[in-house]
Amino acid sequence: MDVVNKILENSALEAEKFKSISVEKNLELEYDLGTLLAIDNNDFDLKLLSQRKNDYLLDLARDNTQLLLNQIWELPTERVEEAIVVKLPPQKTVLPRMKPVPRPRPLTKWQQFAKEKGIQKKKKSKLSWDEQLKKWVPLYGFKKAKAEIEKDWVLEVPGNADPMEDQFAKKIQAKSERVSKNELQRLRNIAKAKKVKVPRVGVMNPDVSSAKDLQTAVTVAKASTASLGKFQDKLPKEKEARGVAAITPGASRKRKMPPVSGTQEKSENLAIVESILNKKPKLNIEKAVARHIRSEEQEQSQEKQTSGRKSSNNRGKANAKKPKGGKGQRKGKSGGGRKRR
Amino acid sequence: MSVLQRVAKPKTRRGKRVLLKKEPQVIEGPKRAIFFKGRKSSDKLRSLLKDFYDFKKPDGVNLSRKNDITIFENVKPVEDFCRKHDAALFMMGSHSKKRPDNLVVGRMFNDTLLDMVELYVESYQGLKEFATSKITLGIKPCLLFNGALWEQSPDLQQLKSMFIDFFHREYVENVRLQGIEHTISFNATPDGKILVRSYKVLLKKSGMRTPRVELEEIGPRVDFSLRRTKLADEDLMKEACKKPKELKVTKKKNISTDKLGTTHGRIHLGKQDVMKLQTRKMKGLKKTSAERKAEKTKLKKVFAVNNEINQVVSPF
């Protein structure tokens, strides 16, 4: 027992030599160990603060740092290259980001199309064997360009082409047009991704633009008069472009949202069918009255005629009316009737 | 077309890398800060900016020129500065008759101003005036916020968030215990002052595993008081505080770990159909051919009725 007491005494003496690491506080501190942050909501000792400000603040900071470090020393430690490191928990304090959360890169028009159709990218080999030149030619780069020149040292003039036309110049022109078209598409994709409104290119060369583009151009151009195209003549069988209300002057866009649910769609369609089947003719009272009066008058006049001269007319009742020129069915000359001159 | 021509395509690999680096990232590094002066500045402010720049050092840029900027009237030039230096934090010192010893602390989100606070530097003692050994460069400090006022007024709440943002550097998973050697304490006193003190941490033996902490003031010693503030727009702040989906931890269902570290899974089975249970097969329990036939016809009838119902129900 003596030994135990001695050891206890020794340890007590040893502990006395060092200052304590415990701190008393009225309100507990809030910690965010991930940020190495401690928040002390206790009130200041105003008397001490005014008398010896800096010493008081030093003591306060010491106590709070001690409390914070006590918490940190409790965390699980690890040994990394002869240094003891402590693993910090995730940050509790929410701080604003520097830039917004990255969005997935919007697909280009082609990528969208390929995705819809399930077209997958095929990997092309970087070199391919050229039968004509008998050597390996790269897919792109200056060696490819050189090979192309070597291959196309002569070009065939198509049968229907102007014989004096420079086929080489035409080829270069076509290539540059393809390049600029691709560039335009790239920029259009960027604009779409950034939601920038891009002015329309308008109608380009009729060789390049499609029938749809031309139709759009015609429709818009026709509506672009002072009277919004009201007095413009129409060609036979001319069709107006659709979906151009946004750029056509005077046109208003009618948008109807698609029905939300299946049942709603069904009821809407049924309503349409019913409205058609239950259609009642419109009653035009004026017309109806006029017709009625006329038929009455006719009857009266007929009665008078029949009572006046009973047997003189051998015309049938159906032919009572005076035939009008060019109207009605013709029965040929055998049917008799009025003599025509 | 003039709009389109402004879309720059990087011409070199390096240029491409630079542009990619400026794009939004899921995990962002430490926020960079710029320190600059307004039209006029005082000695006090110049050395104060220098001291804070020293604290922020690998992630800070000190701009030496004077700038004709009145930030509360026009933020545009500051936004341009921040965009140029890819910085999200700024500190501007200016000195005028109307507002002497003026320090503006602010932060940016997506190269536009998020919020800023104007402070009056009442008294200041710099790093140089304390004859002590200083701290290591680029160290992560402990931050202390003392006083109940920090939580009470929205201005101070914002200032607190701003100070944390400015000095915490960045979140790190591991910290070397011996590397904790700097404490910055921010005190909001009832008389409306904000006292900033910075100390070096000395770890002493305590006879236990946790050391006894002693502090030594290394400066700067600054007393601030609040002037004008510009609070963050609520929507903008909300967007700025969004956490990326990739970083959100989704709870995995039915998986648990016990104290020994073994993982347990729980599987949910449906209710067992007792009628289909295969019991012992016996000849006596087998169906006769007549029974089987009757069952078949019954099934057929049910199918036929079902089909009819379906036809009636579907209108088209």
XYZ file of C-alpha atoms in Angstrom:
657
model
C 0.000 0.000 0.000
C 2.893 2.265 0.692
C 4.009 2.048 -2.907
C 0.609 3.004 -4.196
C 0.364 5.987 -1.906
C 3.792 7.114 -2.905
C 2.991 6.960 -6.577
C -0.248 8.861 -6.055
C 1.541 11.504 -4.068
C 4.199 11.832 -6.707
C 1.687 12.240 -9.482
C -0.192 14.860 -7.439
C 3.035 16.771 -6.903
C 3.820 16.540 -10.598
C 0.391 17.829 -11.506
C 0.848 20.784 -9.185
C 4.003 21.768 -11.016
C 1.981 22.345 -14.230
C -0.835 24.782 -14.686
C -4.283 23.362 -15.224
C -5.831 22.896 -18.643
C -9.440 23.153 -17.498
C -11.408 26.382 -17.889
C -14.716 27.335 -16.289
C -17.347 29.119 -18.362
C -20.923 30.154 -17.679
C -22.119 29.375 -21.177
C -20.488 26.616 -23.136
C -18.616 27.616 -26.248
C -19.803 26.696 -29.721
C -17.179 24.936 -31.768
C -16.659 24.327 -35.428
C -13.598 22.129 -35.388
C -13.454 21.851 -39.171
C -12.741 25.601 -39.329
C -10.785 25.696 -36.036
C -13.429 28.108 -34.809
C -14.804 28.766 -31.330
C -17.658 31.125 -30.530
C -17.921 32.477 -27.008
C -21.332 33.958 -26.265
C -20.483 34.909 -22.659
C -20.693 38.571 -21.715
C -17.518 40.517 -21.162
C -16.391 41.587 -17.717
C -16.902 45.272 -18.430
C -14.861 46.495 -15.469
C -11.808 44.513 -16.465
C -12.338 45.394 -20.110
C -12.207 49.099 -19.411
C -9.356 48.965 -16.867
C -6.794 46.713 -18.511
C -8.222 45.913 -21.901
C -5.373 44.074 -23.573
C -4.486 41.832 -20.639
C -8.124 40.909 -20.234
C -8.464 40.092 -23.927
C -5.276 38.013 -23.784
C -6.621 35.998 -20.858
C -9.952 35.543 -22.558
C -8.308 34.401 -25.757
C -6.040 32.021 -23.848
C -8.978 30.400 -22.093
C -10.937 30.013 -25.288
C -7.959 28.698 -27.227
C -7.348 26.205 -24.452
C -10.946 25.029 -24.691
C -10.731 24.764 -28.476
C -7.463 22.837 -28.362
C -8.857 20.522 -25.685
C -11.555 19.599 -28.188
C -9.073 19.182 -31.024
C -6.776 16.971 -28.990
C -9.746 14.648 -28.437
C -10.081 13.952 -32.150
C -8.602 10.782 -33.676
C -4.938 11.197 -34.561
C -2.709 9.632 -37.148
C 1.011 9.502 -37.749
C 2.131 10.873 -41.103
C 5.868 11.120 -41.763
C 6.925 11.607 -38.141
C 4.243 14.203 -37.461
C 1.097 13.637 -35.511
C -1.885 14.862 -37.471
C -5.460 15.087 -36.333
C -8.381 14.353 -38.597
C -10.802 17.273 -38.620
C -14.564 16.809 -38.949
C -16.322 18.532 -41.875
C -16.956 22.265 -41.626
C -20.169 23.328 -39.931
C -20.034 26.996 -40.907
C -21.611 27.603 -44.288
C -19.528 29.988 -46.332
C -20.422 31.331 -49.765
C -18.681 29.821 -52.743
C -16.414 31.745 -55.052
C -18.150 30.669 -58.258
C -21.551 29.047 -58.762
C -21.934 25.300 -58.678
C -20.731 23.913 -62.021
C -23.481 22.791 -64.319
C -23.099 19.903 -66.706
C -21.847 21.175 -70.038
C -24.845 21.607 -72.355
C -24.833 19.290 -75.350
C -24.176 20.622 -78.811
C -26.859 20.237 -81.416
C -25.065 17.277 -82.927
C -24.493 15.609 -79.578
C -28.153 16.011 -78.768
C -29.123 14.458 -82.077
C -26.636 11.619 -81.674
C -27.951 10.925 -78.211
C -31.528 10.765 -79.450
C -30.621 8.464 -82.291
C -28.186 6.418 -80.280
C -25.256 7.222 -82.515
C -22.006 6.332 -80.897
C -18.627 7.792 -81.618
C -16.317 5.436 -83.430
C -12.647 5.650 -82.796
C -10.694 6.169 -85.987
C -7.148 4.996 -86.222
C -4.616 7.767 -86.547
C -2.926 6.195 -89.538
C -4.540 4.566 -92.517
C -3.015 2.772 -95.502
C -3.401 4.633 -98.758
C -3.636 2.239 -101.685
C -2.869 4.867 -104.301
C 0.211 6.317 -102.633
C 1.292 3.000 -101.124
C 2.071 4.509 -97.744
C 0.561 5.220 -94.319
C -1.230 8.527 -94.209
C -2.241 10.213 -90.921
C -5.843 11.193 -90.216
C -5.002 14.881 -89.975
C -2.045 17.213 -89.898
C 0.417 18.539 -92.412
C 1.325 15.091 -93.694
C -2.284 14.430 -94.525
C -2.471 17.723 -96.422
C 0.690 16.862 -98.311
C -0.642 13.435 -99.196
C -3.842 15.013 -100.430
C -1.925 17.350 -102.731
C 0.128 14.446 -104.007
C -2.977 12.427 -104.675
C -5.001 15.127 -106.385
C -2.404 16.307 -108.852
C -5.099 16.065 -111.501
C -8.830 16.556 -111.162
C -11.604 15.315 -113.398
C -13.914 17.912 -114.938
C -17.498 16.774 -114.448
C -19.458 16.203 -117.628
C -21.947 19.015 -117.112
C -19.391 21.566 -115.859
C -17.944 24.529 -117.654
C -14.669 23.243 -119.128
C -12.874 26.516 -118.394
C -13.723 26.362 -114.656
C -10.771 25.906 -112.308
C -11.542 22.698 -110.417
C -8.691 23.236 -107.958
C -9.971 26.676 -106.969
C -13.439 25.239 -106.645
C -12.185 22.590 -104.280
C -10.393 25.108 -102.104
C -13.495 27.284 -102.047
C -15.671 24.356 -101.002
C -13.277 23.480 -98.211
C -13.185 27.027 -96.860
C -16.961 27.166 -96.943
C -17.180 23.953 -94.958
C -14.754 25.332 -92.404
C -16.678 28.563 -91.968
C -19.934 26.685 -91.677
C -18.442 24.572 -88.932
C -17.204 27.680 -87.160
C -20.668 29.198 -87.354
C -22.143 26.054 -85.856
C -19.578 26.097 -83.060
C -20.434 29.677 -82.195
C -24.132 28.914 -82.382
C -23.626 26.082 -79.913
C -21.740 28.380 -77.557
C -24.470 30.999 -77.820
C -27.081 28.356 -77.088
C -25.141 27.130 -74.075
C -24.757 30.650 -72.691
C -28.355 31.511 -73.564
C -27.291 34.505 -75.618
C -29.774 35.719 -78.159
C -28.141 35.661 -81.533
C -29.458 37.673 -84.443
C -30.654 35.551 -87.326
C -28.335 35.233 -90.218
C -31.181 35.930 -92.625
C -31.382 34.353 -96.017
C -28.034 33.284 -97.259
C -27.038 32.097 -100.659
C -29.976 30.141 -102.152
C -27.570 27.259 -102.819
C -26.871 26.978 -99.102
C -30.226 27.747 -97.521
C -33.000 25.209 -97.414
C -36.517 25.454 -98.813
C -37.772 26.072 -95.309
C -35.440 29.048 -94.873
C -36.645 30.510 -98.161
C -40.264 30.044 -97.223
C -39.643 31.784 -93.930
C -37.954 34.640 -95.745
C -40.904 35.015 -98.133
C -43.444 35.026 -95.334
C -41.554 37.584 -93.307
C -40.837 39.784 -96.302
C -44.485 39.802 -97.321
C -45.600 40.876 -93.883
C -43.008 43.630 -93.740
C -45.044 46.304 -95.507
C -46.665 49.326 -93.951
C -50.004 47.518 -93.931
C -48.471 44.335 -92.529
C -48.856 42.481 -95.828
C -52.594 42.900 -96.088
C -52.546 43.888 -99.746
C -49.912 41.463 -100.942
C -50.951 39.085 -103.656
C -50.748 35.403 -103.104
C -49.385 32.900 -105.561
C -51.537 29.889 -106.313
C -50.828 27.115 -103.831
C -48.594 29.362 -101.769
C -48.029 28.174 -98.217
C -47.119 30.324 -95.289
C -44.148 29.349 -93.151
C -45.086 28.112 -89.717
C -43.575 28.977 -86.365
C -42.337 32.378 -87.481
C -44.745 34.514 -85.487
C -41.905 35.820 -83.345
C -40.192 37.461 -86.288
C -43.215 38.294 -88.437
C -44.573 41.792 -87.964
C -48.190 41.905 -86.911
C -48.435 38.215 -86.157
C -49.388 37.039 -82.714
C -48.297 33.814 -81.279
C -50.924 31.403 -80.100
C -49.583 28.943 -77.640
C -51.579 26.188 -76.168
C -50.104 24.096 -73.437
C -50.388 20.362 -73.913
C -52.783 18.668 -71.501
C -51.257 17.657 -68.229
C -52.790 14.234 -67.658
C -54.184 11.411 -69.718
C -57.669 11.764 -68.326
C -57.719 15.468 -69.114
C -56.570 14.809 -72.660
C -59.286 12.204 -73.079
C -62.025 14.477 -71.780
C -60.846 17.285 -74.052
C -60.920 15.026 -77.103
C -64.329 13.654 -76.176
C -65.633 17.192 -75.840
C -64.449 17.959 -79.352
C -66.163 14.869 -80.771
C -69.376 15.618 -78.925
C -69.452 19.209 -80.096
C -69.188 18.004 -83.700
C -71.812 15.272 -83.369
C -74.299 17.429 -81.494
C -74.053 20.286 -83.964
C -77.380 22.016 -84.495
C -77.960 24.234 -87.488
C -77.940 27.906 -86.719
C -81.353 29.511 -86.873
C -81.388 32.755 -88.809
C -84.767 34.113 -87.837
C -84.950 36.898 -90.403
C -84.145 34.586 -93.234
C -86.507 31.939 -91.962
C -89.356 34.422 -91.646
C -88.717 35.809 -95.113
C -88.698 32.336 -96.587
C -91.877 31.427 -94.808
C -93.664 34.544 -96.024
C -92.521 33.916 -99.579
C -93.680 30.327 -99.595
C -97.076 31.415 -98.276
C -97.341 34.027 -101.003
C -96.442 31.467 -103.604
C -99.105 29.113 -102.374
C -101.678 31.849 -102.483
C -100.761 32.817 -106.042
C -100.870 29.193 -107.136
C -104.306 28.789 -105.692
C -105.440 31.845 -107.599
C -103.973 30.468 -110.828
C -105.567 27.069 -110.456
C -108.940 28.619 -109.662
C -108.637 31.149 -112.596
C -107.746 28.966 -115.631
C -108.114 25.381 -114.921
C -107.160 23.410 -118.039
C -105.218 25.716 -120.334
C -101.725 24.791 -119.104
C -100.361 21.382 -119.902
C -97.025 21.963 -118.126
C -96.361 19.774 -115.143
C -96.170 21.137 -111.682
C -92.411 20.607 -111.576
C -91.894 22.881 -114.563
C -93.972 25.694 -113.154
C -90.958 27.909 -112.598
C -89.423 29.860 -115.356
C -86.054 28.245 -116.115
C -83.066 30.448 -115.659
C -80.267 30.574 -118.153
C -77.328 28.326 -117.517
C -78.573 27.107 -114.185
C -79.921 23.762 -113.242
C -79.560 20.400 -114.903
C -79.839 20.105 -118.613
C -81.832 17.228 -119.871
C -80.999 17.530 -123.522
C -83.203 18.668 -126.325
C -85.517 15.688 -126.260
C -87.128 16.934 -123.063
C -88.772 19.817 -124.845
C -89.072 23.266 -123.252
C -88.400 26.780 -124.317
C -86.908 27.295 -127.720
C -83.447 28.774 -127.598
C -82.107 31.101 -130.201
C -22.220 38.846 -85.470
C -20.259 41.203 -83.260
C -21.507 39.339 -80.208
C -20.251 36.055 -81.503
C -16.797 37.295 -82.315
C -16.174 38.010 -78.670
C -16.178 34.287 -77.832
C -12.492 33.580 -77.556
C -11.144 30.214 -78.452
C -7.886 29.426 -76.715
C -5.051 29.191 -79.196
C -2.638 27.285 -77.014
C -2.857 24.391 -74.604
C -1.701 26.661 -71.816
C -4.340 29.246 -72.597
C -6.936 26.519 -72.521
C -5.733 25.395 -69.105
C -5.943 28.945 -67.784
C -9.522 29.301 -69.007
C -10.474 25.924 -67.568
C -9.019 26.914 -64.214
C -11.210 30.006 -64.128
C -14.365 27.983 -64.706
C -16.510 26.950 -61.717
C -15.099 23.988 -59.812
C -16.873 21.489 -57.586
C -14.233 21.743 -54.879
C -12.780 25.225 -54.695
C -9.368 26.017 -53.320
C -8.639 28.795 -50.877
C -10.201 32.126 -51.731
C -7.704 34.644 -53.004
C -7.747 38.172 -51.671
C -6.599 41.482 -53.084
C -5.444 44.407 -50.975
C -5.507 47.871 -52.487
C -5.773 51.543 -51.643
C -8.323 54.162 -52.546
C -7.659 57.761 -53.581
C -5.640 58.543 -50.516
C -4.464 56.379 -47.677
C -2.773 56.900 -44.334
C 0.322 55.238 -42.891
C -1.872 53.354 -40.505
C -3.921 51.842 -43.294
C -0.946 51.011 -45.450
C 0.729 48.970 -42.756
C -2.580 47.428 -41.697
C -3.186 46.213 -45.244
C 0.374 44.911 -45.356
C -0.132 42.990 -42.106
C -3.339 41.343 -43.268
C -1.664 40.593 -46.570
C 1.093 38.823 -44.625
C -1.519 36.690 -42.881
C -3.122 35.797 -46.186
C 0.121 35.503 -48.067
C 0.245 32.691 -50.557
C -3.354 33.512 -51.523
C -3.104 37.282 -51.505
C -2.155 40.027 -53.914
C -1.047 43.432 -52.699
C -1.682 46.174 -55.221
C 0.544 49.139 -54.639
C -1.073 51.894 -56.700
C -3.649 54.402 -55.628
C -7.051 53.933 -57.203
C -9.770 56.476 -57.782
C -12.512 54.257 -56.394
C -15.474 55.138 -54.225
C -16.710 51.678 -53.706
C -20.118 52.390 -52.198
C -20.971 54.530 -55.206
C -19.518 52.327 -57.925
C -18.363 48.745 -57.469
C -17.531 48.119 -61.091
C -13.768 48.822 -60.879
C -13.402 46.539 -57.862
C -15.263 43.759 -59.619
C -12.905 44.171 -62.537
C -9.900 43.963 -60.210
C -11.236 40.791 -58.659
C -11.950 39.238 -62.023
C -8.465 40.077 -63.202
C -6.766 38.567 -60.196
C -9.303 35.749 -59.819
C -9.931 36.909 -56.266
C -13.087 36.504 -54.213
C -12.106 38.711 -51.285
C -10.868 42.253 -51.145
C -9.709 44.798 -48.630
C -9.536 48.458 -49.538
C -8.012 51.189 -47.441
C -8.880 54.821 -47.984
C -8.442 58.014 -46.035
C -10.527 61.128 -46.493
C -11.708 64.077 -44.484
C -15.228 62.722 -44.339
C -14.190 59.161 -43.536
C -10.704 58.999 -42.101
C -8.883 55.659 -41.800
C -11.463 53.741 -43.712
C -11.165 50.015 -44.368
C -13.638 48.222 -46.622
C -13.811 44.453 -46.402
C -15.870 42.625 -48.976
C -16.316 39.488 -50.951
C -17.387 38.495 -54.411
C -19.504 35.769 -55.871
C -19.129 34.925 -59.509
C -17.173 38.170 -60.031
C -19.982 40.338 -58.697
C -20.153 41.944 -55.302
C -21.786 39.792 -52.640
C -21.434 41.949 -49.536
C -19.115 44.476 -47.943
C -18.558 46.246 -44.662
C -16.876 49.565 -43.997
C -14.785 49.841 -40.840
C -13.149 52.750 -39.090
C -9.658 51.935 -37.838
C -9.670 53.700 -34.469
C -6.346 52.490 -33.211
C -3.729 50.276 -34.642
C -0.430 48.703 -33.647
C 1.287 46.726 -36.364
C 3.083 43.402 -36.511
C 6.423 45.206 -36.409
C 5.696 46.968 -33.144
C 5.587 43.693 -31.212
C 9.110 42.456 -30.643
C 8.339 38.754 -30.709
C 8.993 35.825 -32.964
C 6.340 35.561 -35.645
C 4.358 32.655 -37.026
C 5.062 30.406 -39.983
C 3.768 31.488 -43.375
C 0.548 30.003 -44.673
C -0.600 28.471 -41.409
C -4.239 27.814 -40.549
C -5.210 29.964 -37.569
C -7.666 29.295 -34.747
C -10.480 31.820 -34.862
C -12.214 33.066 -31.714
C -15.339 35.189 -31.647
C -16.012 36.642 -28.215
C -19.098 38.501 -27.134
C -22.801 37.881 -27.468
C -23.143 40.770 -29.938
C -21.817 38.739 -32.864
C -25.106 36.880 -33.048
C -27.383 39.817 -32.423
C -27.062 42.327 -35.211
C -27.208 41.289 -38.873
C -24.279 43.570 -39.689
C -22.048 41.867 -37.192
C -23.251 38.436 -38.250
C -22.201 39.253 -41.744
C -18.889 40.679 -40.592
C -18.256 37.509 -38.646
C -18.938 35.350 -41.675
C -16.646 37.636 -43.659
C -13.800 37.415 -41.143
C -14.098 33.613 -41.077
C -14.061 33.575 -44.858
C -11.040 35.849 -44.937
C -8.825 34.115 -42.425
C -9.812 30.449 -42.297
C -7.860 29.786 -45.522
C -9.533 26.545 -46.610
C -10.950 23.364 -45.216
C -8.305 20.716 -44.679
C -8.893 17.167 -43.541
C -5.729 16.763 -41.545
C -3.990 19.271 -39.313
C -0.613 18.779 -37.686
C -1.055 19.228 -33.960
C 2.246 21.051 -33.532
C 1.270 23.281 -36.470
C -1.497 25.031 -34.579
C 0.407 28.156 -33.657
C -1.767 31.144 -34.438
C -4.956 32.469 -32.869
C -6.928 35.470 -34.042
C -9.580 36.731 -31.650
C -12.403 39.029 -32.666
C -14.196 40.770 -29.806
C -17.444 42.668 -30.241
C -17.778 44.888 -27.166
C -21.043 46.469 -25.983
C -19.751 49.986 -26.795
C -19.837 49.080 -30.492
C -16.174 48.372 -31.055
C -14.612 45.393 -32.709
C -11.266 44.527 -31.181
C -9.025 42.290 -33.243
C -6.034 40.659 -31.590
C -3.642 38.092 -32.907
C -1.580 35.749 -30.783
C 1.057 33.127 -31.144
C 0.150 29.842 -29.462
C 2.735 28.278 -27.175
C 2.050 24.673 -26.179
C 3.367 23.892 -22.697
C 3.521 20.633 -20.770
C 0.532 19.967 -18.580
C 1.291 16.505 -17.256
C -1.458 15.211 -19.516
C -1.847 14.435 -23.196
C -3.470 17.782 -23.974
C -0.968 20.598 -23.604
C -1.402 23.788 -21.602
C -1.920 26.745 -23.892
C -0.075 30.025 -23.402
C -0.514 32.971 -25.755
C 1.825 35.720 -26.797
C 0.544 38.756 -28.668
C 2.242 39.229 -32.025
C 0.051 41.968 -33.505
C -1.585 43.553 -35.306
C -3.707 45.055 -32.547
C -6.628 46.822 -34.192
C -9.756 48.497 -32.839
C -12.483 48.839 -35.425
C -15.893 50.430 -35.382
C -18.609 49.872 -37.942
C -19.488 52.391 -40.632
C -21.588 51.662 -43.727
C -22.515 48.138 -44.698
C -23.960 46.502 -47.739
C -25.720 43.272 -46.920
C -25.863 40.427 -49.371
C -28.908 39.974 -51.530
C -30.823 37.034 -50.112
C -31.211 35.158 -53.385
C -27.611 35.691 -54.330
C -26.440 34.503 -50.926
C -28.617 31.440 -51.218
C -27.173 30.606 -54.577
C -23.654 31.231 -53.316
C -24.120 28.871 -50.386
C -25.390 26.020 -52.544
C -23.572 22.766 -52.062
C -22.752 20.768 -55.179
C -24.644 17.531 -55.585
C -21.424 15.587 -55.747
C -20.441 16.674 -52.235
C -23.771 15.926 -50.603
C -23.723 12.775 -48.543
C -26.703 10.597 -49.264
C -27.742 8.278 -46.515
C -27.499 4.654 -47.419
C -30.519 2.722 -46.248
C -30.411 -0.546 -44.360
C -26.670 -0.469 -43.777
C -25.268 0.004 -40.320
C -21.983 -0.508 -38.540
C -21.722 -1.710 -34.992
C -19.153 -0.718 -32.392
C -16.689 -3.342 -33.534
C -16.692 -1.902 -37.049
C -18.520 -4.701 -38.806
C -21.126 -3.691 -41.330
C -24.619 -5.071 -41.081
C -27.118 -5.110 -43.873
C -30.843 -5.540 -43.552
C -32.830 -7.179 -46.301
C -36.557 -6.723 -46.616
C -38.409 -9.731 -47.990
C -41.978 -9.692 -49.167
C -44.695 -11.633 -47.426
C -44.466 -15.345 -48.085
C -47.285 -16.900 -50.058
C -48.304 -19.834 -47.935
C -50.662 -21.229 -50.564
C -47.801 -21.853 -52.955
C -45.685 -23.559 -50.376
C -44.390 -26.875 -51.609
C -45.154 -29.512 -49.070
C -44.540 -33.188 -49.272
C -45.659 -34.672 -52.543
C -48.071 -37.610 -52.266
C -49.997 -39.533 -54.839
C -53.226 -39.093 -52.988
C -52.971 -35.274 -53.158
C -52.453 -35.196 -56.923
C -55.214 -33.744 -59.087
C -57.177 -36.052 -61.318
C -57.403 -35.316 -65.036
C -61.039 -34.195 -64.693
C -60.091 -31.675 -62.029
C -57.257 -30.306 -64.141
C -59.574 -29.840 -67.131
C -62.133 -27.983 -65.041
C -59.440 -25.622 -63.794
C -58.272 -24.889 -67.322
C -61.714 -23.955 -68.600
C -62.278 -21.784 -65.578
C -59.076 -19.884 -66.323
C -60.062 -19.405 -69.936
C -63.369 -17.934 -68.909
C -61.696 -15.472 -66.590
C -59.363 -14.351 -69.394
C -62.237 -13.863 -71.799
C -64.146 -11.717 -69.321
C -61.055 -9.659 -68.629
C -60.519 -8.983 -72.319
C -64.072 -7.853 -72.732
C -63.786 -5.460 -69.827
C -60.619 -4.010 -71.305
C -62.264 -3.416 -74.633
C -65.169 -1.669 -73.022
C -62.961 0.540 -70.893
C -60.608 1.747 -73.618
C -62.430 4.341 -75.715
C -60.278 4.221 -78.846
